[in-house]
């Protein structure tokens, strides 16, 4: 396991370097002068030249790239052009809000999808199974932005039970987390059902029943852990997306997370913030995928990392 972790960490450094390189190239291939777009169309030529000099855009590309990588290692991406503070600090302030929203949505999805998937698998082809399958398909098909708008209209405008946006107490978290969780519930429920149906036909499950173990023990202790590997994989990828910033949901509900900050930074040509936000997204995916791979060994002892 130690060798595997070291190998994955080496891959992670390579992925981060690739992400930083893509950001560097993307900022410089966008049509127009980056300095002009950052400072605005009404700035004078002298102000644009000063900004280009301050950002080092008047130097050769290789020099810019080398200095950019050195500053990235130091976690120094410069100051936000709009917020007037270090870009990394601006993103760090938004991380807790995004993490809270993502983890809440994932917990809600797991609490609901695991029981539903198990029930649908145990009562295969029954009316209950069909109802769960249809609801799961609907949950997968409904767009998050439409669902968020409907939640605001029904629960915030018409019923006035919950706030329509912003961040505050626990009531502000309900609508955005539910709009994210419903999609995850649909995906994870179908995965739990299909995975459990496949495992229930295995020899070790029949052996467990033959030993006289209670059905609950067979399902929970023997069948379910082996059926959870694809569920953990998809849940990890979805959590990576959520940690990256549920851009649409955060925008609809005015949730002050990384996703909304990234949209604002792109709109305002605040490239230092864009660079840090994309780096955070990449690091979030790497961390989640590493945790998912490690969890495989605990869910299925047959898996060994060499």
PDB file of N, CA, C and O in Angstrom, residues 154-229:
ATOM      1  N   UNK A 154     -41.524  27.242  -5.293  1.00  0.00           N
ATOM      2  CA  UNK A 154     -42.497  26.561  -4.426  1.00  0.00           C
ATOM      3  C   UNK A 154     -42.248  26.867  -2.954  1.00  0.00           C
ATOM      4  O   UNK A 154     -43.153  27.314  -2.228  1.00  0.00           O
ATOM      5  N   UNK A 155     -41.007  26.625  -2.505  1.00  0.00           N
ATOM      6  CA  UNK A 155     -40.748  26.692  -1.056  1.00  0.00           C
ATOM      7  C   UNK A 155     -40.339  28.081  -0.573  1.00  0.00           C
ATOM      8  O   UNK A 155     -40.499  28.374   0.619  1.00  0.00           O
ATOM      9  N   UNK A 156     -39.811  28.921  -1.462  1.00  0.00           N
ATOM     10  CA  UNK A 156     -39.399  30.261  -1.043  1.00  0.00           C
ATOM     11  C   UNK A 156     -40.437  31.323  -1.388  1.00  0.00           C
ATOM     12  O   UNK A 156     -40.721  32.201  -0.560  1.00  0.00           O
ATOM     13  N   UNK A 157     -41.009  31.247  -2.601  1.00  0.00           N
ATOM     14  CA  UNK A 157     -41.955  32.273  -3.019  1.00  0.00           C
ATOM     15  C   UNK A 157     -43.388  31.959  -2.608  1.00  0.00           C
ATOM     16  O   UNK A 157     -44.061  32.781  -1.982  1.00  0.00           O
ATOM     17  N   UNK A 158     -43.888  30.769  -2.973  1.00  0.00           N
ATOM     18  CA  UNK A 158     -45.280  30.455  -2.711  1.00  0.00           C
ATOM     19  C   UNK A 158     -45.535  30.105  -1.249  1.00  0.00           C
ATOM     20  O   UNK A 158     -46.398  30.694  -0.597  1.00  0.00           O
ATOM     21  N   UNK A 159     -44.822  29.144  -0.727  1.00  0.00           N
ATOM     22  CA  UNK A 159     -45.036  28.694   0.654  1.00  0.00           C
ATOM     23  C   UNK A 159     -44.280  29.539   1.673  1.00  0.00           C
ATOM     24  O   UNK A 159     -44.681  29.579   2.845  1.00  0.00           O
ATOM     25  N   UNK A 160     -43.189  30.166   1.238  1.00  0.00           N
ATOM     26  CA  UNK A 160     -42.363  31.009   2.105  1.00  0.00           C
ATOM     27  C   UNK A 160     -41.887  30.245   3.346  1.00  0.00           C
ATOM     28  O   UNK A 160     -41.858  30.776   4.455  1.00  0.00           O
ATOM     29  N   UNK A 161     -41.501  29.003   3.130  1.00  0.00           N
ATOM     30  CA  UNK A 161     -40.976  28.184   4.226  1.00  0.00           C
ATOM     31  C   UNK A 161     -39.468  28.350   4.387  1.00  0.00           C
ATOM     32  O   UNK A 161     -38.955  28.289   5.509  1.00  0.00           O
ATOM     33  N   UNK A 162     -38.770  28.554   3.281  1.00  0.00           N
ATOM     34  CA  UNK A 162     -37.313  28.554   3.296  1.00  0.00           C
ATOM     35  C   UNK A 162     -36.782  29.761   2.526  1.00  0.00           C
ATOM     36  O   UNK A 162     -37.456  30.283   1.637  1.00  0.00           O
ATOM     37  N   UNK A 163     -35.580  30.223   2.861  1.00  0.00           N
ATOM     38  CA  UNK A 163     -34.987  31.336   2.106  1.00  0.00           C
ATOM     39  C   UNK A 163     -34.619  30.913   0.689  1.00  0.00           C
ATOM     40  O   UNK A 163     -34.322  29.744   0.429  1.00  0.00           O
ATOM     41  N   UNK A 164     -34.630  31.863  -0.213  1.00  0.00           N
ATOM     42  CA  UNK A 164     -34.385  31.553  -1.627  1.00  0.00           C
ATOM     43  C   UNK A 164     -32.908  31.508  -1.991  1.00  0.00           C
ATOM     44  O   UNK A 164     -32.562  31.001  -3.063  1.00  0.00           O
ATOM     45  N   UNK A 165     -32.048  32.031  -1.158  1.00  0.00           N
ATOM     46  CA  UNK A 165     -30.634  32.026  -1.498  1.00  0.00           C
ATOM     47  C   UNK A 165     -29.782  32.582  -0.388  1.00  0.00           C
ATOM     48  O   UNK A 165     -30.266  32.935   0.688  1.00  0.00           O
ATOM     49  N   UNK A 166     -28.481  32.637  -0.656  1.00  0.00           N
ATOM     50  CA  UNK A 166     -27.538  33.127   0.335  1.00  0.00           C
ATOM     51  C   UNK A 166     -27.118  32.047   1.307  1.00  0.00           C
ATOM     52  O   UNK A 166     -27.504  30.876   1.179  1.00  0.00           O
ATOM     53  N   UNK A 167     -26.317  32.439   2.271  1.00  0.00           N
ATOM     54  CA  UNK A 167     -25.835  31.509   3.286  1.00  0.00           C
ATOM     55  C   UNK A 167     -26.107  32.107   4.658  1.00  0.00           C
ATOM     56  O   UNK A 167     -25.998  33.312   4.854  1.00  0.00           O
ATOM     57  N   UNK A 168     -26.479  31.258   5.579  1.00  0.00           N
ATOM     58  CA  UNK A 168     -26.800  31.705   6.926  1.00  0.00           C
ATOM     59  C   UNK A 168     -26.944  30.526   7.855  1.00  0.00           C
ATOM     60  O   UNK A 168     -25.999  29.778   8.077  1.00  0.00           O
ATOM     61  N   UNK A 169     -28.162  30.293   8.349  1.00  0.00           N
ATOM     62  CA  UNK A 169     -28.396  29.148   9.221  1.00  0.00           C
ATOM     63  C   UNK A 169     -28.686  27.907   8.384  1.00  0.00           C
ATOM     64  O   UNK A 169     -28.564  27.907   7.158  1.00  0.00           O
ATOM     65  N   UNK A 170     -29.103  26.829   9.057  1.00  0.00           N
ATOM     66  CA  UNK A 170     -29.304  25.539   8.385  1.00  0.00           C
ATOM     67  C   UNK A 170     -30.403  25.597   7.333  1.00  0.00           C
ATOM     68  O   UNK A 170     -30.398  24.812   6.387  1.00  0.00           O
ATOM     69  N   UNK A 171     -31.341  26.548   7.455  1.00  0.00           N
ATOM     70  CA  UNK A 171     -32.434  26.603   6.481  1.00  0.00           C
ATOM     71  C   UNK A 171     -31.938  27.013   5.094  1.00  0.00           C
ATOM     72  O   UNK A 171     -32.530  26.627   4.085  1.00  0.00           O
ATOM     73  N   UNK A 172     -30.869  27.810   5.046  1.00  0.00           N
ATOM     74  CA  UNK A 172     -30.323  28.213   3.753  1.00  0.00           C
ATOM     75  C   UNK A 172     -29.688  27.042   3.009  1.00  0.00           C
ATOM     76  O   UNK A 172     -29.492  27.113   1.793  1.00  0.00           O
ATOM     77  N   UNK A 173     -29.355  25.985   3.730  1.00  0.00           N
ATOM     78  CA  UNK A 173     -28.656  24.845   3.135  1.00  0.00           C
ATOM     79  C   UNK A 173     -29.611  23.824   2.515  1.00  0.00           C
ATOM     80  O   UNK A 173     -29.197  23.022   1.672  1.00  0.00           O
ATOM     81  N   UNK A 174     -30.870  23.857   2.910  1.00  0.00           N
ATOM     82  CA  UNK A 174     -31.789  22.784   2.528  1.00  0.00           C
ATOM     83  C   UNK A 174     -32.019  22.738   1.021  1.00  0.00           C
ATOM     84  O   UNK A 174     -31.840  21.691   0.374  1.00  0.00           O
ATOM     85  N   UNK A 175     -32.440  23.832   0.426  1.00  0.00           N
ATOM     86  CA  UNK A 175     -32.809  23.816  -0.995  1.00  0.00           C
ATOM     87  C   UNK A 175     -31.618  23.536  -1.920  1.00  0.00           C
ATOM     88  O   UNK A 175     -31.729  22.674  -2.802  1.00  0.00           O
ATOM     89  N   UNK A 176     -30.482  24.212  -1.766  1.00  0.00           N
ATOM     90  CA  UNK A 176     -29.370  23.884  -2.683  1.00  0.00           C
ATOM     91  C   UNK A 176     -28.837  22.477  -2.506  1.00  0.00           C
ATOM     92  O   UNK A 176     -28.489  21.813  -3.491  1.00  0.00           O
ATOM     93  N   UNK A 177     -28.775  21.975  -1.267  1.00  0.00           N
ATOM     94  CA  UNK A 177     -28.264  20.615  -1.069  1.00  0.00           C
ATOM     95  C   UNK A 177     -29.234  19.580  -1.623  1.00  0.00           C
ATOM     96  O   UNK A 177     -28.817  18.570  -2.210  1.00  0.00           O
ATOM     97  N   UNK A 178     -30.539  19.810  -1.483  1.00  0.00           N
ATOM     98  CA  UNK A 178     -31.518  18.869  -2.032  1.00  0.00           C
ATOM     99  C   UNK A 178     -31.487  18.856  -3.555  1.00  0.00           C
ATOM    100  O   UNK A 178     -31.622  17.798  -4.177  1.00  0.00           O
ATOM    101  N   UNK A 179     -31.307  20.021  -4.174  1.00  0.00           N
ATOM    102  CA  UNK A 179     -31.261  20.065  -5.634  1.00  0.00           C
ATOM    103  C   UNK A 179     -30.066  19.292  -6.174  1.00  0.00           C
ATOM    104  O   UNK A 179     -30.137  18.721  -7.267  1.00  0.00           O
ATOM    105  N   UNK A 180     -28.969  19.257  -5.421  1.00  0.00           N
ATOM    106  CA  UNK A 180     -27.817  18.453  -5.812  1.00  0.00           C
ATOM    107  C   UNK A 180     -28.005  16.988  -5.450  1.00  0.00           C
ATOM    108  O   UNK A 180     -27.603  16.094  -6.196  1.00  0.00           O
ATOM    109  N   UNK A 181     -28.606  16.720  -4.291  1.00  0.00           N
ATOM    110  CA  UNK A 181     -28.718  15.340  -3.802  1.00  0.00           C
ATOM    111  C   UNK A 181     -29.663  14.507  -4.647  1.00  0.00           C
ATOM    112  O   UNK A 181     -29.449  13.295  -4.808  1.00  0.00           O
ATOM    113  N   UNK A 182     -30.711  15.103  -5.207  1.00  0.00           N
ATOM    114  CA  UNK A 182     -31.695  14.309  -5.951  1.00  0.00           C
ATOM    115  C   UNK A 182     -31.073  13.638  -7.170  1.00  0.00           C
ATOM    116  O   UNK A 182     -31.395  12.493  -7.490  1.00  0.00           O
ATOM    117  N   UNK A 183     -30.188  14.340  -7.855  1.00  0.00           N
ATOM    118  CA  UNK A 183     -29.498  13.714  -8.988  1.00  0.00           C
ATOM    119  C   UNK A 183     -28.629  12.553  -8.509  1.00  0.00           C
ATOM    120  O   UNK A 183     -28.621  11.481  -9.118  1.00  0.00           O
ATOM    121  N   UNK A 184     -27.917  12.752  -7.416  1.00  0.00           N
ATOM    122  CA  UNK A 184     -27.059  11.695  -6.884  1.00  0.00           C
ATOM    123  C   UNK A 184     -27.883  10.512  -6.406  1.00  0.00           C
ATOM    124  O   UNK A 184     -27.476   9.356  -6.564  1.00  0.00           O
ATOM    125  N   UNK A 185     -29.036  10.775  -5.817  1.00  0.00           N
ATOM    126  CA  UNK A 185     -29.896   9.687  -5.344  1.00  0.00           C
ATOM    127  C   UNK A 185     -30.313   8.797  -6.508  1.00  0.00           C
ATOM    128  O   UNK A 185     -30.293   7.564  -6.413  1.00  0.00           O
ATOM    129  N   UNK A 186     -30.685   9.409  -7.625  1.00  0.00           N
ATOM    130  CA  UNK A 186     -31.086   8.622  -8.782  1.00  0.00           C
ATOM    131  C   UNK A 186     -29.960   7.746  -9.304  1.00  0.00           C
ATOM    132  O   UNK A 186     -30.148   6.562  -9.593  1.00  0.00           O
ATOM    133  N   UNK A 187     -28.764   8.315  -9.392  1.00  0.00           N
ATOM    134  CA  UNK A 187     -27.617   7.558  -9.918  1.00  0.00           C
ATOM    135  C   UNK A 187     -27.217   6.445  -8.960  1.00  0.00           C
ATOM    136  O   UNK A 187     -27.042   5.277  -9.355  1.00  0.00           O
ATOM    137  N   UNK A 188     -27.060   6.768  -7.683  1.00  0.00           N
ATOM    138  CA  UNK A 188     -26.555   5.798  -6.714  1.00  0.00           C
ATOM    139  C   UNK A 188     -27.564   4.696  -6.428  1.00  0.00           C
ATOM    140  O   UNK A 188     -27.186   3.541  -6.201  1.00  0.00           O
ATOM    141  N   UNK A 189     -28.851   5.011  -6.434  1.00  0.00           N
ATOM    142  CA  UNK A 189     -29.864   3.977  -6.192  1.00  0.00           C
ATOM    143  C   UNK A 189     -29.811   2.896  -7.260  1.00  0.00           C
ATOM    144  O   UNK A 189     -29.860   1.698  -6.958  1.00  0.00           O
ATOM    145  N   UNK A 190     -29.706   3.311  -8.507  1.00  0.00           N
ATOM    146  CA  UNK A 190     -29.641   2.341  -9.593  1.00  0.00           C
ATOM    147  C   UNK A 190     -28.352   1.522  -9.519  1.00  0.00           C
ATOM    148  O   UNK A 190     -28.355   0.322  -9.820  1.00  0.00           O
ATOM    149  N   UNK A 191     -27.263   2.127  -9.108  1.00  0.00           N
ATOM    150  CA  UNK A 191     -26.011   1.384  -8.980  1.00  0.00           C
ATOM    151  C   UNK A 191     -26.073   0.368  -7.843  1.00  0.00           C
ATOM    152  O   UNK A 191     -25.600  -0.766  -7.983  1.00  0.00           O
ATOM    153  N   UNK A 192     -26.645   0.771  -6.709  1.00  0.00           N
ATOM    154  CA  UNK A 192     -26.772  -0.162  -5.583  1.00  0.00           C
ATOM    155  C   UNK A 192     -27.653  -1.339  -5.978  1.00  0.00           C
ATOM    156  O   UNK A 192     -27.331  -2.506  -5.682  1.00  0.00           O
ATOM    157  N   UNK A 193     -28.747  -1.070  -6.649  1.00  0.00           N
ATOM    158  CA  UNK A 193     -29.664  -2.142  -7.054  1.00  0.00           C
ATOM    159  C   UNK A 193     -28.983  -3.114  -8.010  1.00  0.00           C
ATOM    160  O   UNK A 193     -29.005  -4.339  -7.803  1.00  0.00           O
ATOM    161  N   UNK A 194     -28.351  -2.589  -9.065  1.00  0.00           N
ATOM    162  CA  UNK A 194     -27.736  -3.481 -10.051  1.00  0.00           C
ATOM    163  C   UNK A 194     -26.553  -4.242  -9.465  1.00  0.00           C
ATOM    164  O   UNK A 194     -26.366  -5.436  -9.736  1.00  0.00           O
ATOM    165  N   UNK A 195     -25.750  -3.564  -8.649  1.00  0.00           N
ATOM    166  CA  UNK A 195     -24.610  -4.237  -8.040  1.00  0.00           C
ATOM    167  C   UNK A 195     -25.024  -5.319  -7.071  1.00  0.00           C
ATOM    168  O   UNK A 195     -24.428  -6.410  -7.052  1.00  0.00           O
ATOM    169  N   UNK A 196     -26.041  -5.059  -6.281  1.00  0.00           N
ATOM    170  CA  UNK A 196     -26.497  -6.046  -5.310  1.00  0.00           C
ATOM    171  C   UNK A 196     -27.148  -7.239  -5.997  1.00  0.00           C
ATOM    172  O   UNK A 196     -26.977  -8.392  -5.564  1.00  0.00           O
ATOM    173  N   UNK A 197     -27.892  -7.000  -7.076  1.00  0.00           N
ATOM    174  CA  UNK A 197     -28.488  -8.108  -7.818  1.00  0.00           C
ATOM    175  C   UNK A 197     -27.416  -9.032  -8.387  1.00  0.00           C
ATOM    176  O   UNK A 197     -27.575 -10.260  -8.395  1.00  0.00           O
ATOM    177  N   UNK A 198     -26.332  -8.451  -8.854  1.00  0.00           N
ATOM    178  CA  UNK A 198     -25.249  -9.264  -9.393  1.00  0.00           C
ATOM    179  C   UNK A 198     -24.567 -10.083  -8.304  1.00  0.00           C
ATOM    180  O   UNK A 198     -24.251 -11.267  -8.492  1.00  0.00           O
ATOM    181  N   UNK A 199     -24.355  -9.485  -7.147  1.00  0.00           N
ATOM    182  CA  UNK A 199     -23.640 -10.163  -6.061  1.00  0.00           C
ATOM    183  C   UNK A 199     -24.508 -11.244  -5.420  1.00  0.00           C
ATOM    184  O   UNK A 199     -23.999 -12.292  -5.008  1.00  0.00           O
ATOM    185  N   UNK A 200     -25.803 -11.019  -5.346  1.00  0.00           N
ATOM    186  CA  UNK A 200     -26.689 -11.989  -4.695  1.00  0.00           C
ATOM    187  C   UNK A 200     -26.694 -13.345  -5.396  1.00  0.00           C
ATOM    188  O   UNK A 200     -27.081 -14.352  -4.799  1.00  0.00           O
ATOM    189  N   UNK A 201     -26.275 -13.396  -6.640  1.00  0.00           N
ATOM    190  CA  UNK A 201     -26.204 -14.662  -7.353  1.00  0.00           C
ATOM    191  C   UNK A 201     -24.877 -15.372  -7.242  1.00  0.00           C
ATOM    192  O   UNK A 201     -24.699 -16.450  -7.826  1.00  0.00           O
ATOM    193  N   UNK A 202     -23.942 -14.810  -6.481  1.00  0.00           N
ATOM    194  CA  UNK A 202     -22.619 -15.413  -6.350  1.00  0.00           C
ATOM    195  C   UNK A 202     -22.646 -16.613  -5.397  1.00  0.00           C
ATOM    196  O   UNK A 202     -23.537 -16.746  -4.548  1.00  0.00           O
ATOM    197  N   UNK A 203     -21.629 -17.477  -5.534  1.00  0.00           N
ATOM    198  CA  UNK A 203     -21.557 -18.690  -4.721  1.00  0.00           C
ATOM    199  C   UNK A 203     -21.398 -18.399  -3.241  1.00  0.00           C
ATOM    200  O   UNK A 203     -21.959 -19.090  -2.390  1.00  0.00           O
ATOM    201  N   UNK A 204     -20.614 -17.370  -2.892  1.00  0.00           N
ATOM    202  CA  UNK A 204     -20.380 -17.116  -1.477  1.00  0.00           C
ATOM    203  C   UNK A 204     -21.647 -16.658  -0.768  1.00  0.00           C
ATOM    204  O   UNK A 204     -21.815 -16.885   0.434  1.00  0.00           O
ATOM    205  N   UNK A 205     -22.565 -16.030  -1.512  1.00  0.00           N
ATOM    206  CA  UNK A 205     -23.834 -15.633  -0.908  1.00  0.00           C
ATOM    207  C   UNK A 205     -24.704 -16.860  -0.657  1.00  0.00           C
ATOM    208  O   UNK A 205     -25.321 -17.003   0.408  1.00  0.00           O
ATOM    209  N   UNK A 206     -24.739 -17.767  -1.623  1.00  0.00           N
ATOM    210  CA  UNK A 206     -25.512 -19.003  -1.418  1.00  0.00           C
ATOM    211  C   UNK A 206     -24.919 -19.826  -0.277  1.00  0.00           C
ATOM    212  O   UNK A 206     -25.655 -20.454   0.486  1.00  0.00           O
ATOM    213  N   UNK A 207     -23.591 -19.796  -0.160  1.00  0.00           N
ATOM    214  CA  UNK A 207     -22.954 -20.518   0.953  1.00  0.00           C
ATOM    215  C   UNK A 207     -23.355 -19.903   2.292  1.00  0.00           C
ATOM    216  O   UNK A 207     -23.612 -20.626   3.270  1.00  0.00           O
ATOM    217  N   UNK A 208     -23.400 -18.575   2.343  1.00  0.00           N
ATOM    218  CA  UNK A 208     -23.801 -17.912   3.585  1.00  0.00           C
ATOM    219  C   UNK A 208     -25.237 -18.258   3.960  1.00  0.00           C
ATOM    220  O   UNK A 208     -25.545 -18.511   5.137  1.00  0.00           O
ATOM    221  N   UNK A 209     -26.109 -18.298   2.956  1.00  0.00           N
ATOM    222  CA  UNK A 209     -27.485 -18.727   3.247  1.00  0.00           C
ATOM    223  C   UNK A 209     -27.503 -20.186   3.700  1.00  0.00           C
ATOM    224  O   UNK A 209     -28.259 -20.565   4.604  1.00  0.00           O
ATOM    225  N   UNK A 210     -26.653 -21.023   3.070  1.00  0.00           N
ATOM    226  CA  UNK A 210     -26.620 -22.436   3.433  1.00  0.00           C
ATOM    227  C   UNK A 210     -26.144 -22.671   4.855  1.00  0.00           C
ATOM    228  O   UNK A 210     -26.491 -23.696   5.477  1.00  0.00           O
ATOM    229  N   UNK A 211     -25.337 -21.765   5.376  1.00  0.00           N
ATOM    230  CA  UNK A 211     -24.867 -21.890   6.759  1.00  0.00           C
ATOM    231  C   UNK A 211     -25.944 -21.515   7.777  1.00  0.00           C
ATOM    232  O   UNK A 211     -25.725 -21.644   8.980  1.00  0.00           O
ATOM    233  N   UNK A 212     -27.050 -21.017   7.286  1.00  0.00           N
ATOM    234  CA  UNK A 212     -28.141 -20.658   8.189  1.00  0.00           C
ATOM    235  C   UNK A 212     -28.088 -19.231   8.692  1.00  0.00           C
ATOM    236  O   UNK A 212     -28.800 -18.890   9.649  1.00  0.00           O
ATOM    237  N   UNK A 213     -27.266 -18.378   8.066  1.00  0.00           N
ATOM    238  CA  UNK A 213     -27.207 -16.989   8.498  1.00  0.00           C
ATOM    239  C   UNK A 213     -28.507 -16.262   8.161  1.00  0.00           C
ATOM    240  O   UNK A 213     -29.189 -16.585   7.183  1.00  0.00           O
ATOM    241  N   UNK A 214     -28.840 -15.318   8.989  1.00  0.00           N
ATOM    242  CA  UNK A 214     -30.057 -14.537   8.766  1.00  0.00           C
ATOM    243  C   UNK A 214     -29.924 -13.732   7.477  1.00  0.00           C
ATOM    244  O   UNK A 214     -28.822 -13.278   7.128  1.00  0.00           O
ATOM    245  N   UNK A 215     -31.021 -13.562   6.738  1.00  0.00           N
ATOM    246  CA  UNK A 215     -30.950 -12.801   5.481  1.00  0.00           C
ATOM    247  C   UNK A 215     -30.360 -11.399   5.667  1.00  0.00           C
ATOM    248  O   UNK A 215     -29.610 -10.921   4.806  1.00  0.00           O
ATOM    249  N   UNK A 216     -30.685 -10.751   6.783  1.00  0.00           N
ATOM    250  CA  UNK A 216     -30.151  -9.416   7.017  1.00  0.00           C
ATOM    251  C   UNK A 216     -28.625  -9.453   7.120  1.00  0.00           C
ATOM    252  O   UNK A 216     -27.935  -8.585   6.589  1.00  0.00           O
ATOM    253  N   UNK A 217     -28.103 -10.461   7.808  1.00  0.00           N
ATOM    254  CA  UNK A 217     -26.651 -10.584   7.965  1.00  0.00           C
ATOM    255  C   UNK A 217     -25.995 -10.875   6.619  1.00  0.00           C
ATOM    256  O   UNK A 217     -24.934 -10.322   6.289  1.00  0.00           O
ATOM    257  N   UNK A 218     -26.606 -11.732   5.819  1.00  0.00           N
ATOM    258  CA  UNK A 218     -26.041 -12.074   4.517  1.00  0.00           C
ATOM    259  C   UNK A 218     -25.970 -10.844   3.620  1.00  0.00           C
ATOM    260  O   UNK A 218     -24.954 -10.595   2.954  1.00  0.00           O
ATOM    261  N   UNK A 219     -27.040 -10.071   3.604  1.00  0.00           N
ATOM    262  CA  UNK A 219     -27.084  -8.899   2.727  1.00  0.00           C
ATOM    263  C   UNK A 219     -26.133  -7.809   3.200  1.00  0.00           C
ATOM    264  O   UNK A 219     -25.344  -7.269   2.414  1.00  0.00           O
ATOM    265  N   UNK A 220     -26.188  -7.480   4.493  1.00  0.00           N
ATOM    266  CA  UNK A 220     -25.430  -6.339   5.010  1.00  0.00           C
ATOM    267  C   UNK A 220     -23.945  -6.643   5.141  1.00  0.00           C
ATOM    268  O   UNK A 220     -23.090  -5.837   4.767  1.00  0.00           O
ATOM    269  N   UNK A 221     -23.598  -7.823   5.639  1.00  0.00           N
ATOM    270  CA  UNK A 221     -22.201  -8.131   5.944  1.00  0.00           C
ATOM    271  C   UNK A 221     -21.453  -8.809   4.794  1.00  0.00           C
ATOM    272  O   UNK A 221     -20.229  -8.712   4.710  1.00  0.00           O
ATOM    273  N   UNK A 222     -22.160  -9.509   3.925  1.00  0.00           N
ATOM    274  CA  UNK A 222     -21.479 -10.265   2.878  1.00  0.00           C
ATOM    275  C   UNK A 222     -21.729  -9.701   1.472  1.00  0.00           C
ATOM    276  O   UNK A 222     -20.784  -9.511   0.708  1.00  0.00           O
ATOM    277  N   UNK A 223     -22.979  -9.480   1.142  1.00  0.00           N
ATOM    278  CA  UNK A 223     -23.308  -9.069  -0.227  1.00  0.00           C
ATOM    279  C   UNK A 223     -23.055  -7.577  -0.466  1.00  0.00           C
ATOM    280  O   UNK A 223     -22.430  -7.195  -1.461  1.00  0.00           O
ATOM    281  N   UNK A 224     -23.518  -6.738   0.449  1.00  0.00           N
ATOM    282  CA  UNK A 224     -23.465  -5.293   0.215  1.00  0.00           C
ATOM    283  C   UNK A 224     -22.042  -4.755   0.052  1.00  0.00           C
ATOM    284  O   UNK A 224     -21.797  -3.967  -0.878  1.00  0.00           O
ATOM    285  N   UNK A 225     -21.066  -5.127   0.916  1.00  0.00           N
ATOM    286  CA  UNK A 225     -19.713  -4.581   0.713  1.00  0.00           C
ATOM    287  C   UNK A 225     -19.139  -4.885  -0.669  1.00  0.00           C
ATOM    288  O   UNK A 225     -18.429  -4.048  -1.248  1.00  0.00           O
ATOM    289  N   UNK A 226     -19.438  -6.071  -1.206  1.00  0.00           N
ATOM    290  CA  UNK A 226     -18.918  -6.420  -2.533  1.00  0.00           C
ATOM    291  C   UNK A 226     -19.651  -5.684  -3.645  1.00  0.00           C
ATOM    292  O   UNK A 226     -19.131  -5.576  -4.763  1.00  0.00           O
ATOM    293  N   UNK A 227     -20.848  -5.212  -3.367  1.00  0.00           N
ATOM    294  CA  UNK A 227     -21.609  -4.481  -4.372  1.00  0.00           C
ATOM    295  C   UNK A 227     -21.327  -2.985  -4.350  1.00  0.00           C
ATOM    296  O   UNK A 227     -21.795  -2.259  -5.228  1.00  0.00           O
ATOM    297  N   UNK A 228     -20.563  -2.520  -3.368  1.00  0.00           N
ATOM    298  CA  UNK A 228     -20.386  -1.085  -3.185  1.00  0.00           C
ATOM    299  C   UNK A 228     -19.225  -0.496  -3.975  1.00  0.00           C
ATOM    300  O   UNK A 228     -19.077   0.725  -4.010  1.00  0.00           O
ATOM    301  N   UNK A 229     -18.392  -1.337  -4.593  1.00  0.00           N
ATOM    302  CA  UNK A 229     -17.229  -0.787  -5.294  1.00  0.00           C
ATOM    303  C   UNK A 229     -17.640   0.172  -6.417  1.00  0.00           C
ATOM    304  O   UNK A 229     -17.134   1.297  -6.493  1.00  0.00           O
TER     305      UNK A 229
END
